[in-house]
Tab-separated table of C-alpha atoms in Angstrom:
chain	number	residue	atom	x	y	z
A	263	MET	CA	-33.454	39.117	-3.642
A	264	ALA	CA	-32.049	37.279	-6.673
A	265	VAL	CA	-28.475	37.951	-5.547
A	266	GLU	CA	-29.264	36.646	-2.066
A	267	MET	CA	-30.802	33.465	-3.498
A	268	LYS	CA	-27.737	32.881	-5.692
A	269	LYS	CA	-25.540	33.276	-2.609
A	270	TRP	CA	-27.470	30.649	-0.646
A	271	ASN	CA	-27.576	28.421	-3.723
A	272	LEU	CA	-23.772	28.518	-3.930
A	273	ILE	CA	-23.339	27.869	-0.204
A	274	ALA	CA	-25.719	24.898	-0.293
A	275	THR	CA	-23.965	23.449	-3.345
A	276	LEU	CA	-20.543	23.726	-1.674
A	277	ILE	CA	-21.811	22.057	1.496
A	278	ILE	CA	-23.316	19.174	-0.473
A	279	PHE	CA	-20.147	18.765	-2.541
A	280	ALA	CA	-17.970	18.687	0.584
A	281	PHE	CA	-20.238	16.113	2.206
A	282	VAL	CA	-20.313	13.892	-0.874
A	283	THR	CA	-16.526	14.095	-1.298
A	284	GLN	CA	-15.977	13.044	2.314
A	285	LEU	CA	-18.494	10.230	1.916
A	286	ALA	CA	-16.774	8.985	-1.249
A	287	THR	CA	-13.393	8.970	0.520
A	288	GLN	CA	-14.783	6.924	3.404
A	289	ILE	CA	-16.389	4.453	0.991
A	290	ALA	CA	-13.138	4.071	-0.927
A	291	GLU	CA	-11.116	3.448	2.243
A	292	ALA	CA	-13.638	0.876	3.462
A	293	GLN	CA	-13.791	-1.074	0.208
A	294	ILE	CA	-10.166	-1.096	-0.927
A	295	THR	CA	-7.595	-3.373	0.686
A	296	THR	CA	-4.059	-2.017	0.485
A	297	THR	CA	-1.749	-4.683	-0.914
A	298	ILE	CA	1.996	-5.292	-0.953
A	299	ARG	CA	3.427	-7.866	-3.319
A	300	ILE	CA	6.776	-9.015	-4.680
A	301	VAL	CA	7.043	-8.895	-8.478
A	302	PRO	CA	7.694	-11.144	-10.296
A	303	GLU	CA	6.009	-13.840	-8.235
A	304	GLN	CA	8.488	-16.452	-9.509
A	305	THR	CA	12.043	-16.198	-10.808
A	306	GLU	CA	13.361	-19.235	-12.657
A	307	LYS	CA	16.559	-20.976	-11.578
A	308	LEU	CA	19.738	-19.117	-12.531
A	309	THR	CA	23.435	-19.977	-12.657
A	310	ILE	CA	25.515	-19.379	-9.533
A	311	GLY	CA	26.863	-15.832	-9.668
A	312	GLU	CA	23.951	-14.456	-11.693
A	313	THR	CA	21.683	-11.772	-10.251
A	314	PHE	CA	18.015	-10.889	-10.450
A	315	THR	CA	15.923	-7.984	-9.190
A	316	VAL	CA	12.454	-7.981	-7.649
A	317	ASN	CA	10.133	-5.047	-7.081
A	318	VAL	CA	8.282	-4.666	-3.794
A	319	VAL	CA	5.060	-3.088	-5.052
A	320	VAL	CA	2.273	-1.299	-3.195
A	321	GLU	CA	-1.246	-1.397	-4.655
A	322	HIS	CA	-4.520	0.345	-3.747
A	323	ALA	CA	-2.772	2.584	-1.224
A	324	LEU	CA	-4.560	5.486	0.449
A	325	ASN	CA	-2.826	8.108	2.620
A	326	VAL	CA	0.329	6.098	3.326
A	327	TYR	CA	2.819	8.297	5.199
A	328	ALA	CA	5.335	5.723	6.484
A	329	VAL	CA	6.226	2.089	5.796
A	330	GLN	CA	7.960	-0.786	7.516
A	331	VAL	CA	8.704	-3.883	5.433
A	332	GLU	CA	10.426	-7.089	6.551
A	333	LEU	CA	11.258	-9.755	3.974
A	334	HIS	CA	12.975	-13.083	4.706
A	335	TYR	CA	14.905	-15.350	2.319
A	336	ASP	CA	17.287	-18.333	2.438
A	337	PRO	CA	20.859	-16.994	2.890
A	338	ASP	CA	22.334	-20.336	1.817
A	339	VAL	CA	20.871	-19.796	-1.660
A	340	LEU	CA	20.665	-16.028	-2.134
A	341	ALA	CA	22.516	-12.913	-1.071
A	342	ALA	CA	20.740	-9.544	-1.121
A	343	ILE	CA	23.353	-7.232	-2.643
A	344	ASN	CA	21.430	-4.007	-3.323
A	345	LEU	CA	18.327	-2.196	-2.063
A	346	LEU	CA	17.036	0.842	-3.905
A	347	GLU	CA	14.218	3.226	-3.013
A	348	GLY	CA	11.352	3.194	-5.503
A	349	PRO	CA	9.054	6.048	-6.593
A	350	PHE	CA	6.002	5.219	-4.454
A	351	LEU	CA	6.683	7.576	-1.539
A	352	LYS	CA	9.096	10.065	-3.090
A	353	SER	CA	6.714	10.911	-5.920
A	354	PHE	CA	4.522	12.554	-3.240
A	355	GLY	CA	7.226	14.569	-1.485
A	356	GLN	CA	10.519	14.474	0.339
A	357	THR	CA	11.281	11.147	2.024
A	358	LEU	CA	13.415	9.906	4.879
A	359	VAL	CA	14.759	6.356	4.526
A	360	ALA	CA	15.588	5.377	8.118
A	361	LEU	CA	16.641	1.771	7.475
A	362	ASN	CA	17.536	0.130	4.208
A	363	GLU	CA	19.538	-2.978	4.989
A	364	SER	CA	20.021	-6.689	4.457
A	365	THR	CA	21.418	-8.884	7.224
A	366	ILE	CA	21.760	-12.554	8.107
A	367	ILE	CA	20.185	-13.416	11.455
A	368	PHE	CA	20.701	-16.535	13.564
A	369	ASP	CA	17.565	-17.822	15.288
A	370	GLU	CA	18.574	-19.448	18.585
A	371	ASP	CA	15.184	-21.138	18.946
A	372	THR	CA	15.524	-23.091	15.706
A	373	ASP	CA	19.328	-23.092	15.284
A	374	LEU	CA	18.751	-21.805	11.769
A	375	SER	CA	19.786	-18.630	9.991
A	376	TYR	CA	17.661	-16.515	7.686
A	377	GLY	CA	18.338	-13.540	5.472
A	378	ARG	CA	16.387	-10.403	6.262
A	379	VAL	CA	15.657	-7.363	4.133
A	380	TYR	CA	14.436	-4.553	6.390
A	381	TYR	CA	13.104	-1.310	4.947
A	382	VAL	CA	11.736	1.662	6.921
A	383	ALA	CA	10.881	4.963	5.232
A	384	SER	CA	8.471	7.872	5.529
A	385	LEU	CA	7.400	11.123	3.984
A	386	THR	CA	8.368	14.301	5.808
A	387	GLY	CA	6.551	17.463	6.786
A	388	ASP	CA	2.880	18.267	6.364
A	389	ASN	CA	1.829	15.668	3.818
A	390	PRO	CA	-1.475	13.715	3.630
A	391	GLY	CA	0.316	10.635	2.303
A	392	ALA	CA	0.898	8.616	-0.833
A	393	TYR	CA	-1.797	6.793	-2.764
A	394	GLY	CA	-2.205	4.514	-5.765
A	395	ASN	CA	0.039	1.769	-7.134
A	396	ASP	CA	3.825	1.931	-7.498
A	397	VAL	CA	7.172	0.407	-6.560
A	398	LEU	CA	8.122	0.923	-2.919
A	399	PHE	CA	11.679	-0.409	-3.294
A	400	THR	CA	13.682	-2.934	-5.284
A	401	VAL	CA	15.989	-5.715	-4.108
A	402	THR	CA	18.746	-7.294	-6.179
A	403	PHE	CA	19.770	-10.829	-5.224
A	404	GLU	CA	22.832	-12.832	-6.229
A	405	VAL	CA	22.525	-16.597	-6.565
A	406	ILE	CA	25.257	-18.128	-4.373
A	407	SER	CA	24.356	-21.835	-4.469
A	408	GLU	CA	22.015	-24.414	-5.938
A	409	GLY	CA	18.565	-24.516	-4.439
A	410	SER	CA	15.451	-22.401	-4.074
A	411	SER	CA	14.079	-19.804	-1.701
A	412	THR	CA	10.799	-18.209	-0.771
A	413	LEU	CA	10.820	-14.425	-0.599
A	414	HIS	CA	8.570	-14.132	2.409
A	415	LEU	CA	6.925	-10.964	3.708
A	416	ILE	CA	6.662	-11.104	7.503
A	417	GLU	CA	3.357	-10.315	9.166
A	418	TYR	CA	3.092	-7.457	11.652
A	419	PRO	CA	2.139	-8.521	15.213
A	420	GLY	CA	0.846	-5.089	16.194
A	421	ASP	CA	1.542	-2.719	19.104
A	422	GLY	CA	4.141	-0.691	17.224
A	423	SER	CA	6.467	-3.654	16.906
A	424	GLY	CA	9.678	-3.302	14.938
A	425	VAL	CA	8.892	-6.697	13.417
A	426	GLY	CA	6.855	-7.307	10.281
A	427	THR	CA	5.230	-5.357	7.488
A	428	TYR	CA	2.757	-2.536	7.909
A	429	PHE	CA	2.082	1.062	6.845
A	430	MET	CA	1.051	4.142	8.772
A	431	LYS	CA	-0.973	7.275	8.045
A	432	TRP	CA	0.161	10.772	9.081
A	433	ASN	CA	-2.056	10.537	12.185
A	434	TYR	CA	-0.318	7.275	13.290
A	435	GLU	CA	-3.245	5.098	12.235
A	436	GLU	CA	-1.870	1.708	11.192
A	437	ILE	CA	-2.621	0.091	7.823
A	438	ILE	CA	-2.181	-3.696	7.721
A	439	PRO	CA	-1.687	-4.654	4.065
A	440	GLU	CA	-2.641	-7.831	2.288
A	441	MET	CA	0.654	-9.565	1.446
A	442	HIS	CA	1.802	-11.696	-1.490
A	443	ASP	CA	5.086	-13.626	-1.347
A	444	ALA	CA	7.379	-14.617	-4.222
A	445	TYR	CA	9.735	-17.506	-4.995
A	446	TYR	CA	13.121	-18.149	-6.555
A	447	GLY	CA	13.958	-21.454	-8.223
A	448	PRO	CA	12.148	-24.405	-9.784
A	449	ASN	CA	8.994	-26.062	-8.480
A	450	PRO	CA	7.551	-23.236	-6.407
A	451	PRO	CA	5.299	-24.184	-3.490
A	452	ASN	CA	1.676	-23.170	-3.370
A	453	LEU	CA	2.124	-19.631	-2.126
A	454	ILE	CA	-0.616	-18.639	0.290
A	455	SER	CA	-2.153	-15.649	-1.405
A	456	PRO	CA	-3.535	-13.399	-0.166
A	457	LYS	CA	-2.396	-13.469	3.454
A	458	SER	CA	-2.423	-10.754	6.042
A	459	ALA	CA	-2.471	-10.053	9.738
A	460	GLY	CA	-6.177	-10.064	10.491
A	461	VAL	CA	-7.404	-8.307	7.372
A	462	LYS	CA	-10.586	-9.543	5.782
A	463	VAL	CA	-10.311	-9.532	2.006
A	464	GLU	CA	-13.284	-7.822	0.437
A	465	LYS	CA	-14.409	-7.176	-3.079
A	466	VAL	CA	-12.582	-4.136	-4.416
A	467	GLU	CA	-14.722	-1.420	-5.930
A	468	PRO	CA	-12.689	0.337	-8.633
A	469	ILE	CA	-11.949	3.985	-7.907
A	470	PRO	CA	-13.408	5.221	-11.231
A	471	THR	CA	-16.790	3.663	-10.321
A	472	ILE	CA	-16.795	5.337	-6.917
A	473	MET	CA	-15.915	8.706	-8.437
A	474	LEU	CA	-18.607	8.304	-11.121
A	475	TRP	CA	-21.285	7.749	-8.502
A	476	THR	CA	-19.957	10.733	-6.549
A	477	MET	CA	-20.218	12.981	-9.608
A	478	LEU	CA	-23.732	11.777	-10.428
A	479	PHE	CA	-24.889	12.268	-6.841
A	480	THR	CA	-23.440	15.783	-6.810
A	481	VAL	CA	-25.193	16.698	-10.066
A	482	PHE	CA	-28.567	15.439	-8.807
A	483	ALA	CA	-28.052	17.268	-5.520
A	484	MET	CA	-27.341	20.531	-7.344
A	485	ILE	CA	-30.462	20.111	-9.494
A	486	PHE	CA	-32.519	19.467	-6.354
A	487	VAL	CA	-31.148	22.584	-4.653
A	488	LYS	CA	-31.906	24.722	-7.713
A	489	LYS	CA	-35.500	23.472	-7.788
A	490	ILE	CA	-35.947	24.278	-4.111
A	491	MET	CA	-34.478	27.735	-4.582
A	492	SER	CA	-36.585	28.453	-7.657
A	493	LYS	CA	-39.760	27.655	-5.730
A	494	GLY	CA	-38.776	30.245	-3.153
A	495	THR	CA	-38.439	33.038	-5.711
């Protein structure tokens, strides 16, 4: 009888733990807004011919399997001369970088040109996705003339568009990140921060707090199960 009660005690504890873990994951996903930002936010004016590097950083990520990032800049002031994959995705497994390019595009509607950094990459195989905070990729710019330039992350219009910035989970669920631009040169404008494509910014509950409550709930649940089982013996 005692062995049978221990068996059911273990089964009940495992069920409760699995339920609480799933609940904690759902709470974390609901409360945390995935963010992409360019660091540093401002780079001071440099001499023509000098270079500087910015990091495109992901924060508060959960289960990110693939990314698409589009960044615009003024090609009359800057030239993007190097793009390098960061550790964010590849620290979770093998990656495939599909597009890693910088081009100058002429907009016929405005008769203006803009520089575009376009980065598309994903994990491969059976992988739940990357999480946490880290550098997605870096961009090195060369200053080619006097002036200033916003480093502007383009919003994603939806419907699987090849335009804009968004992430994707392994099950093709889209993640629309909160985006923070950066600026090169003196007298930066008031950068709109945060901005995103239809994402409501909510108070972020730190992960350690969520996990602490999960652990406490699990402990109390186990104590409750033991009391119930002891009454039946």
